[in-house]
Amino acid sequence: AQHRIARDMNIKCCDESTENLVICNAGLVTGFKREELENILNEITKKYTIIMPPGKSYCFLKFDDKIVAEKVYQKFHGRNVDGQVTPIYLTFSQSTPDIEEEVTTTEFPNGLELIEEFITIEEESRLLNSINWDNNCDVSSELKHRNVKHFGYEFRYDINTVDPDQPIAPIPDDYKFLLDLFQKNNCGNHNYDQLTINRYLPGQGIPPHIDTHSAFEDSILSLSIGSECVMDFRKDNKKVSLHLPARSLLIMSGESRYSWTHGICPRQSDVIKIDNGITVKERGIRTSFTFRKVRRGDCECKFYEYCNSKRNEQMIDEVLAPGLELS
Ligand code: AKG
């Protein structure tokens, strides 16, 4: 990992302590979340900068002085932390990357498509009425920033994947008309077998992430109902903020599925472009239906640096700490 960091970022890792740390095997691409990192760092200090380069399986921490960096190193090097399946490995570094200024563009990432008015108002209210958030029979969880339900396979947020050998209640018949609509409209891979329903109250969101390559096939669909929102897509230093109207279907495939993060900033309102300017829209309760096809076998995408597939030797080298081997 240290060679990779030197090559990609021109940053040298070192044995002597400095005010900079690198977490060599946890970053955005391994599903590590900024909030999880903040939770652990807050136990030691409130003054730090986290730099999580998009598409990388490592991240950087910058502290005011090296005493604090040493404390963080001693407490967390080789330890298990929430959100990571293997212990995290830290090293000091001579510097951290400059925080690149984000460039906002309006050009859609390749492979991203938005179909407005994908369902009718009647279908939207039928879908909304079909969900019972008090029903604990479904596989549901109350996450810090939203409520979720799963069908077909449970998405495990602790390990960012599904167990393809442990199916749960299938996608309900009430939603089968959507599968037919997907087929009719050529919405990517047709045999979607996993559904996650998210409910976001105003002020809630979802951290930026790329759906784990090894968990799901190409083409991920997300139907927005109940309220609109703005979803942010990021890659390198590019950011595209996309307005998702209620009843629209978002199709993420190819580059947009495999190498751009998507996320919803937790806020009460969004700034939206309209014909003659911009307007601020208060958020309502947004429910999304995300359909995915569980992958069996290796991911064969060409976006190697974002791919956690075992076939990807480069990635194995980067994610695992030196000395560890895959069982
Ligand atoms: C997820 O559940 O992983 C999502 O990205 C949901 C996206 C959405 O709410 O549209």
PDB file of N, CA, C and O in Angstrom, residues 49-111:
ATOM      1  N   THR A  49      -8.082  16.888  10.439  1.00  0.00           N
ATOM      2  CA  THR A  49      -8.634  16.959   9.074  1.00  0.00           C
ATOM      3  C   THR A  49      -8.584  15.552   8.502  1.00  0.00           C
ATOM      4  O   THR A  49      -7.556  14.869   8.619  1.00  0.00           O
ATOM      5  N   ILE A  50      -9.701  15.128   7.935  1.00  0.00           N
ATOM      6  CA  ILE A  50      -9.757  13.806   7.292  1.00  0.00           C
ATOM      7  C   ILE A  50      -9.728  14.026   5.783  1.00  0.00           C
ATOM      8  O   ILE A  50     -10.502  14.838   5.269  1.00  0.00           O
ATOM      9  N   ILE A  51      -8.867  13.326   5.098  1.00  0.00           N
ATOM     10  CA  ILE A  51      -8.846  13.433   3.630  1.00  0.00           C
ATOM     11  C   ILE A  51      -9.091  12.039   3.070  1.00  0.00           C
ATOM     12  O   ILE A  51      -8.283  11.124   3.261  1.00  0.00           O
ATOM     13  N   MET A  52     -10.245  11.874   2.448  1.00  0.00           N
ATOM     14  CA  MET A  52     -10.614  10.562   1.895  1.00  0.00           C
ATOM     15  C   MET A  52     -10.653  10.695   0.376  1.00  0.00           C
ATOM     16  O   MET A  52     -11.671  11.109  -0.184  1.00  0.00           O
ATOM     17  N   PRO A  53      -9.567  10.360  -0.308  1.00  0.00           N
ATOM     18  CA  PRO A  53      -9.600  10.512  -1.766  1.00  0.00           C
ATOM     19  C   PRO A  53     -10.619   9.552  -2.384  1.00  0.00           C
ATOM     20  O   PRO A  53     -10.647   8.373  -1.997  1.00  0.00           O
ATOM     21  N   PRO A  54     -11.463  10.046  -3.299  1.00  0.00           N
ATOM     22  CA  PRO A  54     -12.454   9.168  -3.921  1.00  0.00           C
ATOM     23  C   PRO A  54     -11.776   8.011  -4.635  1.00  0.00           C
ATOM     24  O   PRO A  54     -10.696   8.176  -5.207  1.00  0.00           O
ATOM     25  N   GLY A  55     -12.387   6.832  -4.564  1.00  0.00           N
ATOM     26  CA  GLY A  55     -11.893   5.678  -5.308  1.00  0.00           C
ATOM     27  C   GLY A  55     -10.640   5.063  -4.717  1.00  0.00           C
ATOM     28  O   GLY A  55      -9.985   4.269  -5.382  1.00  0.00           O
ATOM     29  N   LYS A  56     -10.280   5.417  -3.488  1.00  0.00           N
ATOM     30  CA  LYS A  56      -9.056   4.859  -2.907  1.00  0.00           C
ATOM     31  C   LYS A  56      -9.389   4.037  -1.667  1.00  0.00           C
ATOM     32  O   LYS A  56     -10.391   4.288  -0.978  1.00  0.00           O
ATOM     33  N   SER A  57      -8.513   3.059  -1.381  1.00  0.00           N
ATOM     34  CA  SER A  57      -8.749   2.185  -0.227  1.00  0.00           C
ATOM     35  C   SER A  57      -7.860   2.610   0.942  1.00  0.00           C
ATOM     36  O   SER A  57      -7.536   1.813   1.792  1.00  0.00           O
ATOM     37  N   TYR A  58      -7.425   3.859   0.932  1.00  0.00           N
ATOM     38  CA  TYR A  58      -6.680   4.411   2.055  1.00  0.00           C
ATOM     39  C   TYR A  58      -7.169   5.828   2.297  1.00  0.00           C
ATOM     40  O   TYR A  58      -7.879   6.403   1.455  1.00  0.00           O
ATOM     41  N   CYS A  59      -6.813   6.384   3.441  1.00  0.00           N
ATOM     42  CA  CYS A  59      -7.187   7.775   3.692  1.00  0.00           C
ATOM     43  C   CYS A  59      -6.153   8.416   4.621  1.00  0.00           C
ATOM     44  O   CYS A  59      -5.301   7.718   5.172  1.00  0.00           O
ATOM     45  N   PHE A  60      -6.240   9.718   4.746  1.00  0.00           N
ATOM     46  CA  PHE A  60      -5.208  10.476   5.472  1.00  0.00           C
ATOM     47  C   PHE A  60      -5.831  11.254   6.627  1.00  0.00           C
ATOM     48  O   PHE A  60      -6.969  11.722   6.523  1.00  0.00           O
ATOM     49  N   LEU A  61      -5.050  11.396   7.686  1.00  0.00           N
ATOM     50  CA  LEU A  61      -5.483  12.186   8.832  1.00  0.00           C
ATOM     51  C   LEU A  61      -4.404  13.199   9.135  1.00  0.00           C
ATOM     52  O   LEU A  61      -3.216  12.850   9.146  1.00  0.00           O
ATOM     53  N   LYS A  62      -4.820  14.428   9.385  1.00  0.00           N
ATOM     54  CA  LYS A  62      -3.836  15.469   9.707  1.00  0.00           C
ATOM     55  C   LYS A  62      -4.207  16.053  11.068  1.00  0.00           C
ATOM     56  O   LYS A  62      -5.365  16.413  11.299  1.00  0.00           O
ATOM     57  N   PHE A  63      -3.243  16.119  11.967  1.00  0.00           N
ATOM     58  CA  PHE A  63      -3.482  16.641  13.319  1.00  0.00           C
ATOM     59  C   PHE A  63      -2.646  17.895  13.525  1.00  0.00           C
ATOM     60  O   PHE A  63      -1.740  18.187  12.739  1.00  0.00           O
ATOM     61  N   ASP A  64      -2.931  18.606  14.628  1.00  0.00           N
ATOM     62  CA  ASP A  64      -2.185  19.834  14.903  1.00  0.00           C
ATOM     63  C   ASP A  64      -0.741  19.541  15.309  1.00  0.00           C
ATOM     64  O   ASP A  64       0.156  20.327  15.046  1.00  0.00           O
ATOM     65  N   ASP A  65      -0.539  18.418  16.013  1.00  0.00           N
ATOM     66  CA  ASP A  65       0.843  18.092  16.382  1.00  0.00           C
ATOM     67  C   ASP A  65       1.031  16.582  16.423  1.00  0.00           C
ATOM     68  O   ASP A  65       0.076  15.809  16.403  1.00  0.00           O
ATOM     69  N   LYS A  66       2.320  16.184  16.509  1.00  0.00           N
ATOM     70  CA  LYS A  66       2.589  14.754  16.371  1.00  0.00           C
ATOM     71  C   LYS A  66       2.261  13.960  17.631  1.00  0.00           C
ATOM     72  O   LYS A  66       2.082  12.754  17.567  1.00  0.00           O
ATOM     73  N   ILE A  67       2.122  14.640  18.777  1.00  0.00           N
ATOM     74  CA  ILE A  67       1.765  13.916  20.012  1.00  0.00           C
ATOM     75  C   ILE A  67       0.372  13.295  19.844  1.00  0.00           C
ATOM     76  O   ILE A  67       0.133  12.148  20.206  1.00  0.00           O
ATOM     77  N   VAL A  68      -0.541  14.105  19.276  1.00  0.00           N
ATOM     78  CA  VAL A  68      -1.912  13.602  19.078  1.00  0.00           C
ATOM     79  C   VAL A  68      -1.882  12.476  18.038  1.00  0.00           C
ATOM     80  O   VAL A  68      -2.521  11.432  18.206  1.00  0.00           O
ATOM     81  N   ALA A  69      -1.111  12.687  16.970  1.00  0.00           N
ATOM     82  CA  ALA A  69      -1.021  11.650  15.926  1.00  0.00           C
ATOM     83  C   ALA A  69      -0.487  10.351  16.531  1.00  0.00           C
ATOM     84  O   ALA A  69      -0.978   9.256  16.213  1.00  0.00           O
ATOM     85  N   GLU A  70       0.479  10.460  17.427  1.00  0.00           N
ATOM     86  CA  GLU A  70       1.031   9.251  18.072  1.00  0.00           C
ATOM     87  C   GLU A  70      -0.036   8.542  18.903  1.00  0.00           C
ATOM     88  O   GLU A  70      -0.145   7.325  18.899  1.00  0.00           O
ATOM     89  N   LYS A  71      -0.839   9.350  19.622  1.00  0.00           N
ATOM     90  CA  LYS A  71      -1.902   8.752  20.452  1.00  0.00           C
ATOM     91  C   LYS A  71      -2.882   7.969  19.576  1.00  0.00           C
ATOM     92  O   LYS A  71      -3.293   6.865  19.911  1.00  0.00           O
ATOM     93  N   VAL A  72      -3.251   8.585  18.437  1.00  0.00           N
ATOM     94  CA  VAL A  72      -4.200   7.929  17.519  1.00  0.00           C
ATOM     95  C   VAL A  72      -3.557   6.645  16.986  1.00  0.00           C
ATOM     96  O   VAL A  72      -4.188   5.583  16.940  1.00  0.00           O
ATOM     97  N   TYR A  73      -2.286   6.739  16.632  1.00  0.00           N
ATOM     98  CA  TYR A  73      -1.579   5.565  16.119  1.00  0.00           C
ATOM     99  C   TYR A  73      -1.608   4.441  17.157  1.00  0.00           C
ATOM    100  O   TYR A  73      -1.971   3.300  16.864  1.00  0.00           O
ATOM    101  N   GLN A  74      -1.235   4.798  18.399  1.00  0.00           N
ATOM    102  CA  GLN A  74      -1.151   3.758  19.427  1.00  0.00           C
ATOM    103  C   GLN A  74      -2.508   3.131  19.726  1.00  0.00           C
ATOM    104  O   GLN A  74      -2.631   1.953  19.975  1.00  0.00           O
ATOM    105  N   LYS A  75      -3.546   3.960  19.658  1.00  0.00           N
ATOM    106  CA  LYS A  75      -4.866   3.423  20.005  1.00  0.00           C
ATOM    107  C   LYS A  75      -5.453   2.566  18.877  1.00  0.00           C
ATOM    108  O   LYS A  75      -6.149   1.592  19.140  1.00  0.00           O
ATOM    109  N   PHE A  76      -5.191   2.939  17.629  1.00  0.00           N
ATOM    110  CA  PHE A  76      -5.950   2.277  16.554  1.00  0.00           C
ATOM    111  C   PHE A  76      -5.152   1.374  15.611  1.00  0.00           C
ATOM    112  O   PHE A  76      -5.741   0.579  14.892  1.00  0.00           O
ATOM    113  N   HIS A  77      -3.841   1.473  15.612  1.00  0.00           N
ATOM    114  CA  HIS A  77      -3.079   0.640  14.677  1.00  0.00           C
ATOM    115  C   HIS A  77      -3.303  -0.847  14.994  1.00  0.00           C
ATOM    116  O   HIS A  77      -3.134  -1.282  16.133  1.00  0.00           O
ATOM    117  N   GLY A  78      -3.749  -1.595  13.995  1.00  0.00           N
ATOM    118  CA  GLY A  78      -3.967  -3.033  14.169  1.00  0.00           C
ATOM    119  C   GLY A  78      -5.253  -3.375  14.909  1.00  0.00           C
ATOM    120  O   GLY A  78      -5.484  -4.524  15.268  1.00  0.00           O
ATOM    121  N   ARG A  79      -6.112  -2.358  15.133  1.00  0.00           N
ATOM    122  CA  ARG A  79      -7.370  -2.620  15.862  1.00  0.00           C
ATOM    123  C   ARG A  79      -8.554  -2.757  14.910  1.00  0.00           C
ATOM    124  O   ARG A  79      -8.537  -2.217  13.806  1.00  0.00           O
ATOM    125  N   ASN A  80      -9.597  -3.437  15.420  1.00  0.00           N
ATOM    126  CA  ASN A  80     -10.845  -3.513  14.657  1.00  0.00           C
ATOM    127  C   ASN A  80     -11.663  -2.261  14.930  1.00  0.00           C
ATOM    128  O   ASN A  80     -11.735  -1.820  16.074  1.00  0.00           O
ATOM    129  N   VAL A  81     -12.254  -1.717  13.886  1.00  0.00           N
ATOM    130  CA  VAL A  81     -13.135  -0.556  14.074  1.00  0.00           C
ATOM    131  C   VAL A  81     -14.436  -0.828  13.319  1.00  0.00           C
ATOM    132  O   VAL A  81     -14.465  -1.650  12.407  1.00  0.00           O
ATOM    133  N   ASP A  82     -15.497  -0.103  13.692  1.00  0.00           N
ATOM    134  CA  ASP A  82     -16.791  -0.280  13.018  1.00  0.00           C
ATOM    135  C   ASP A  82     -16.652  -0.018  11.530  1.00  0.00           C
ATOM    136  O   ASP A  82     -15.939   0.899  11.122  1.00  0.00           O
ATOM    137  N   GLY A  83     -17.333  -0.808  10.745  1.00  0.00           N
ATOM    138  CA  GLY A  83     -17.385  -0.554   9.302  1.00  0.00           C
ATOM    139  C   GLY A  83     -16.273  -1.245   8.522  1.00  0.00           C
ATOM    140  O   GLY A  83     -16.253  -1.181   7.313  1.00  0.00           O
ATOM    141  N   GLN A  84     -15.320  -1.897   9.201  1.00  0.00           N
ATOM    142  CA  GLN A  84     -14.246  -2.594   8.494  1.00  0.00           C
ATOM    143  C   GLN A  84     -14.156  -4.032   8.983  1.00  0.00           C
ATOM    144  O   GLN A  84     -14.250  -4.282  10.192  1.00  0.00           O
ATOM    145  N   VAL A  85     -13.985  -4.969   8.061  1.00  0.00           N
ATOM    146  CA  VAL A  85     -13.946  -6.375   8.468  1.00  0.00           C
ATOM    147  C   VAL A  85     -12.565  -6.785   8.988  1.00  0.00           C
ATOM    148  O   VAL A  85     -12.450  -7.688   9.790  1.00  0.00           O
ATOM    149  N   THR A  86     -11.522  -6.092   8.520  1.00  0.00           N
ATOM    150  CA  THR A  86     -10.183  -6.450   9.001  1.00  0.00           C
ATOM    151  C   THR A  86      -9.663  -5.294   9.872  1.00  0.00           C
ATOM    152  O   THR A  86     -10.143  -4.168   9.763  1.00  0.00           O
ATOM    153  N   PRO A  87      -8.656  -5.573  10.721  1.00  0.00           N
ATOM    154  CA  PRO A  87      -8.099  -4.481  11.534  1.00  0.00           C
ATOM    155  C   PRO A  87      -7.557  -3.375  10.628  1.00  0.00           C
ATOM    156  O   PRO A  87      -7.172  -3.644   9.488  1.00  0.00           O
ATOM    157  N   ILE A  88      -7.514  -2.155  11.156  1.00  0.00           N
ATOM    158  CA  ILE A  88      -6.952  -1.074  10.332  1.00  0.00           C
ATOM    159  C   ILE A  88      -5.457  -0.919  10.636  1.00  0.00           C
ATOM    160  O   ILE A  88      -5.025  -1.145  11.762  1.00  0.00           O
ATOM    161  N   TYR A  89      -4.706  -0.578   9.585  1.00  0.00           N
ATOM    162  CA  TYR A  89      -3.260  -0.432   9.713  1.00  0.00           C
ATOM    163  C   TYR A  89      -2.861   1.006   9.407  1.00  0.00           C
ATOM    164  O   TYR A  89      -3.253   1.539   8.370  1.00  0.00           O
ATOM    165  N   LEU A  90      -2.142   1.605  10.349  1.00  0.00           N
ATOM    166  CA  LEU A  90      -1.779   3.011  10.205  1.00  0.00           C
ATOM    167  C   LEU A  90      -0.261   3.166  10.020  1.00  0.00           C
ATOM    168  O   LEU A  90       0.503   2.310  10.463  1.00  0.00           O
ATOM    169  N   THR A  91       0.118   4.243   9.389  1.00  0.00           N
ATOM    170  CA  THR A  91       1.533   4.610   9.337  1.00  0.00           C
ATOM    171  C   THR A  91       1.617   6.134   9.317  1.00  0.00           C
ATOM    172  O   THR A  91       0.636   6.811   8.974  1.00  0.00           O
ATOM    173  N   PHE A  92       2.760   6.662   9.721  1.00  0.00           N
ATOM    174  CA  PHE A  92       2.950   8.112   9.628  1.00  0.00           C
ATOM    175  C   PHE A  92       3.332   8.458   8.192  1.00  0.00           C
ATOM    176  O   PHE A  92       3.810   7.603   7.443  1.00  0.00           O
ATOM    177  N   SER A  93       3.106   9.696   7.807  1.00  0.00           N
ATOM    178  CA  SER A  93       3.532  10.113   6.472  1.00  0.00           C
ATOM    179  C   SER A  93       4.143  11.507   6.559  1.00  0.00           C
ATOM    180  O   SER A  93       3.857  12.261   7.496  1.00  0.00           O
ATOM    181  N   GLN A  94       4.965  11.807   5.543  1.00  0.00           N
ATOM    182  CA  GLN A  94       5.651  13.099   5.571  1.00  0.00           C
ATOM    183  C   GLN A  94       4.709  14.258   5.267  1.00  0.00           C
ATOM    184  O   GLN A  94       4.951  15.378   5.657  1.00  0.00           O
ATOM    185  N   SER A  95       3.631  13.957   4.547  1.00  0.00           N
ATOM    186  CA  SER A  95       2.676  15.028   4.201  1.00  0.00           C
ATOM    187  C   SER A  95       1.314  14.396   3.967  1.00  0.00           C
ATOM    188  O   SER A  95       1.169  13.172   4.069  1.00  0.00           O
ATOM    189  N   THR A  96       0.321  15.219   3.656  1.00  0.00           N
ATOM    190  CA  THR A  96      -0.997  14.703   3.247  1.00  0.00           C
ATOM    191  C   THR A  96      -1.325  15.364   1.908  1.00  0.00           C
ATOM    192  O   THR A  96      -0.729  16.406   1.586  1.00  0.00           O
ATOM    193  N   PRO A  97      -2.268  14.790   1.154  1.00  0.00           N
ATOM    194  CA  PRO A  97      -2.558  15.421  -0.143  1.00  0.00           C
ATOM    195  C   PRO A  97      -3.194  16.788   0.059  1.00  0.00           C
ATOM    196  O   PRO A  97      -3.874  17.012   1.059  1.00  0.00           O
ATOM    197  N   ASP A  98      -2.965  17.665  -0.890  1.00  0.00           N
ATOM    198  CA  ASP A  98      -3.689  18.941  -0.851  1.00  0.00           C
ATOM    199  C   ASP A  98      -5.143  18.615  -1.089  1.00  0.00           C
ATOM    200  O   ASP A  98      -5.456  17.719  -1.866  1.00  0.00           O
ATOM    201  N   ILE A  99      -5.989  19.362  -0.432  1.00  0.00           N
ATOM    202  CA  ILE A  99      -7.405  19.100  -0.667  1.00  0.00           C
ATOM    203  C   ILE A  99      -7.776  19.803  -1.969  1.00  0.00           C
ATOM    204  O   ILE A  99      -7.718  21.025  -2.060  1.00  0.00           O
ATOM    205  N   GLU A 100      -8.081  18.974  -2.944  1.00  0.00           N
ATOM    206  CA  GLU A 100      -8.351  19.533  -4.271  1.00  0.00           C
ATOM    207  C   GLU A 100      -9.685  20.262  -4.261  1.00  0.00           C
ATOM    208  O   GLU A 100     -10.647  19.783  -3.664  1.00  0.00           O
ATOM    209  N   GLU A 101      -9.704  21.368  -4.928  1.00  0.00           N
ATOM    210  CA  GLU A 101     -10.964  22.075  -4.985  1.00  0.00           C
ATOM    211  C   GLU A 101     -11.937  21.313  -5.872  1.00  0.00           C
ATOM    212  O   GLU A 101     -11.553  20.830  -6.937  1.00  0.00           O
ATOM    213  N   GLU A 102     -13.180  21.207  -5.394  1.00  0.00           N
ATOM    214  CA  GLU A 102     -14.143  20.428  -6.148  1.00  0.00           C
ATOM    215  C   GLU A 102     -14.701  21.267  -7.299  1.00  0.00           C
ATOM    216  O   GLU A 102     -14.999  22.445  -7.108  1.00  0.00           O
ATOM    217  N   VAL A 103     -14.808  20.658  -8.465  1.00  0.00           N
ATOM    218  CA  VAL A 103     -15.358  21.371  -9.607  1.00  0.00           C
ATOM    219  C   VAL A 103     -16.764  20.841  -9.845  1.00  0.00           C
ATOM    220  O   VAL A 103     -16.952  19.642 -10.051  1.00  0.00           O
ATOM    221  N   THR A 104     -17.730  21.735  -9.792  1.00  0.00           N
ATOM    222  CA  THR A 104     -19.103  21.286 -10.008  1.00  0.00           C
ATOM    223  C   THR A 104     -19.435  21.367 -11.484  1.00  0.00           C
ATOM    224  O   THR A 104     -19.209  22.397 -12.112  1.00  0.00           O
ATOM    225  N   THR A 105     -19.925  20.269 -12.055  1.00  0.00           N
ATOM    226  CA  THR A 105     -20.304  20.307 -13.470  1.00  0.00           C
ATOM    227  C   THR A 105     -21.762  19.860 -13.589  1.00  0.00           C
ATOM    228  O   THR A 105     -22.330  19.332 -12.639  1.00  0.00           O
ATOM    229  N   THR A 106     -22.320  20.070 -14.763  1.00  0.00           N
ATOM    230  CA  THR A 106     -23.706  19.650 -14.950  1.00  0.00           C
ATOM    231  C   THR A 106     -23.780  18.454 -15.900  1.00  0.00           C
ATOM    232  O   THR A 106     -24.843  17.924 -16.163  1.00  0.00           O
ATOM    233  N   GLU A 107     -22.594  18.072 -16.404  1.00  0.00           N
ATOM    234  CA  GLU A 107     -22.573  16.965 -17.362  1.00  0.00           C
ATOM    235  C   GLU A 107     -22.819  15.647 -16.622  1.00  0.00           C
ATOM    236  O   GLU A 107     -22.144  15.363 -15.622  1.00  0.00           O
ATOM    237  N   PHE A 108     -23.770  14.855 -17.098  1.00  0.00           N
ATOM    238  CA  PHE A 108     -24.049  13.568 -16.443  1.00  0.00           C
ATOM    239  C   PHE A 108     -22.829  12.655 -16.520  1.00  0.00           C
ATOM    240  O   PHE A 108     -22.195  12.559 -17.575  1.00  0.00           O
ATOM    241  N   PRO A 109     -22.515  11.951 -15.424  1.00  0.00           N
ATOM    242  CA  PRO A 109     -21.474  10.914 -15.528  1.00  0.00           C
ATOM    243  C   PRO A 109     -21.879   9.884 -16.590  1.00  0.00           C
ATOM    244  O   PRO A 109     -23.080   9.628 -16.779  1.00  0.00           O
ATOM    245  N   ASN A 110     -20.895   9.289 -17.258  1.00  0.00           N
ATOM    246  CA  ASN A 110     -21.220   8.258 -18.258  1.00  0.00           C
ATOM    247  C   ASN A 110     -22.014   7.132 -17.607  1.00  0.00           C
ATOM    248  O   ASN A 110     -21.671   6.677 -16.518  1.00  0.00           O
ATOM    249  N   GLY A 111     -23.058   6.697 -18.293  1.00  0.00           N
ATOM    250  CA  GLY A 111     -23.826   5.551 -17.799  1.00  0.00           C
ATOM    251  C   GLY A 111     -24.947   5.944 -16.853  1.00  0.00           C
ATOM    252  O   GLY A 111     -25.687   5.088 -16.372  1.00  0.00           O
TER     253      GLY A 111
END
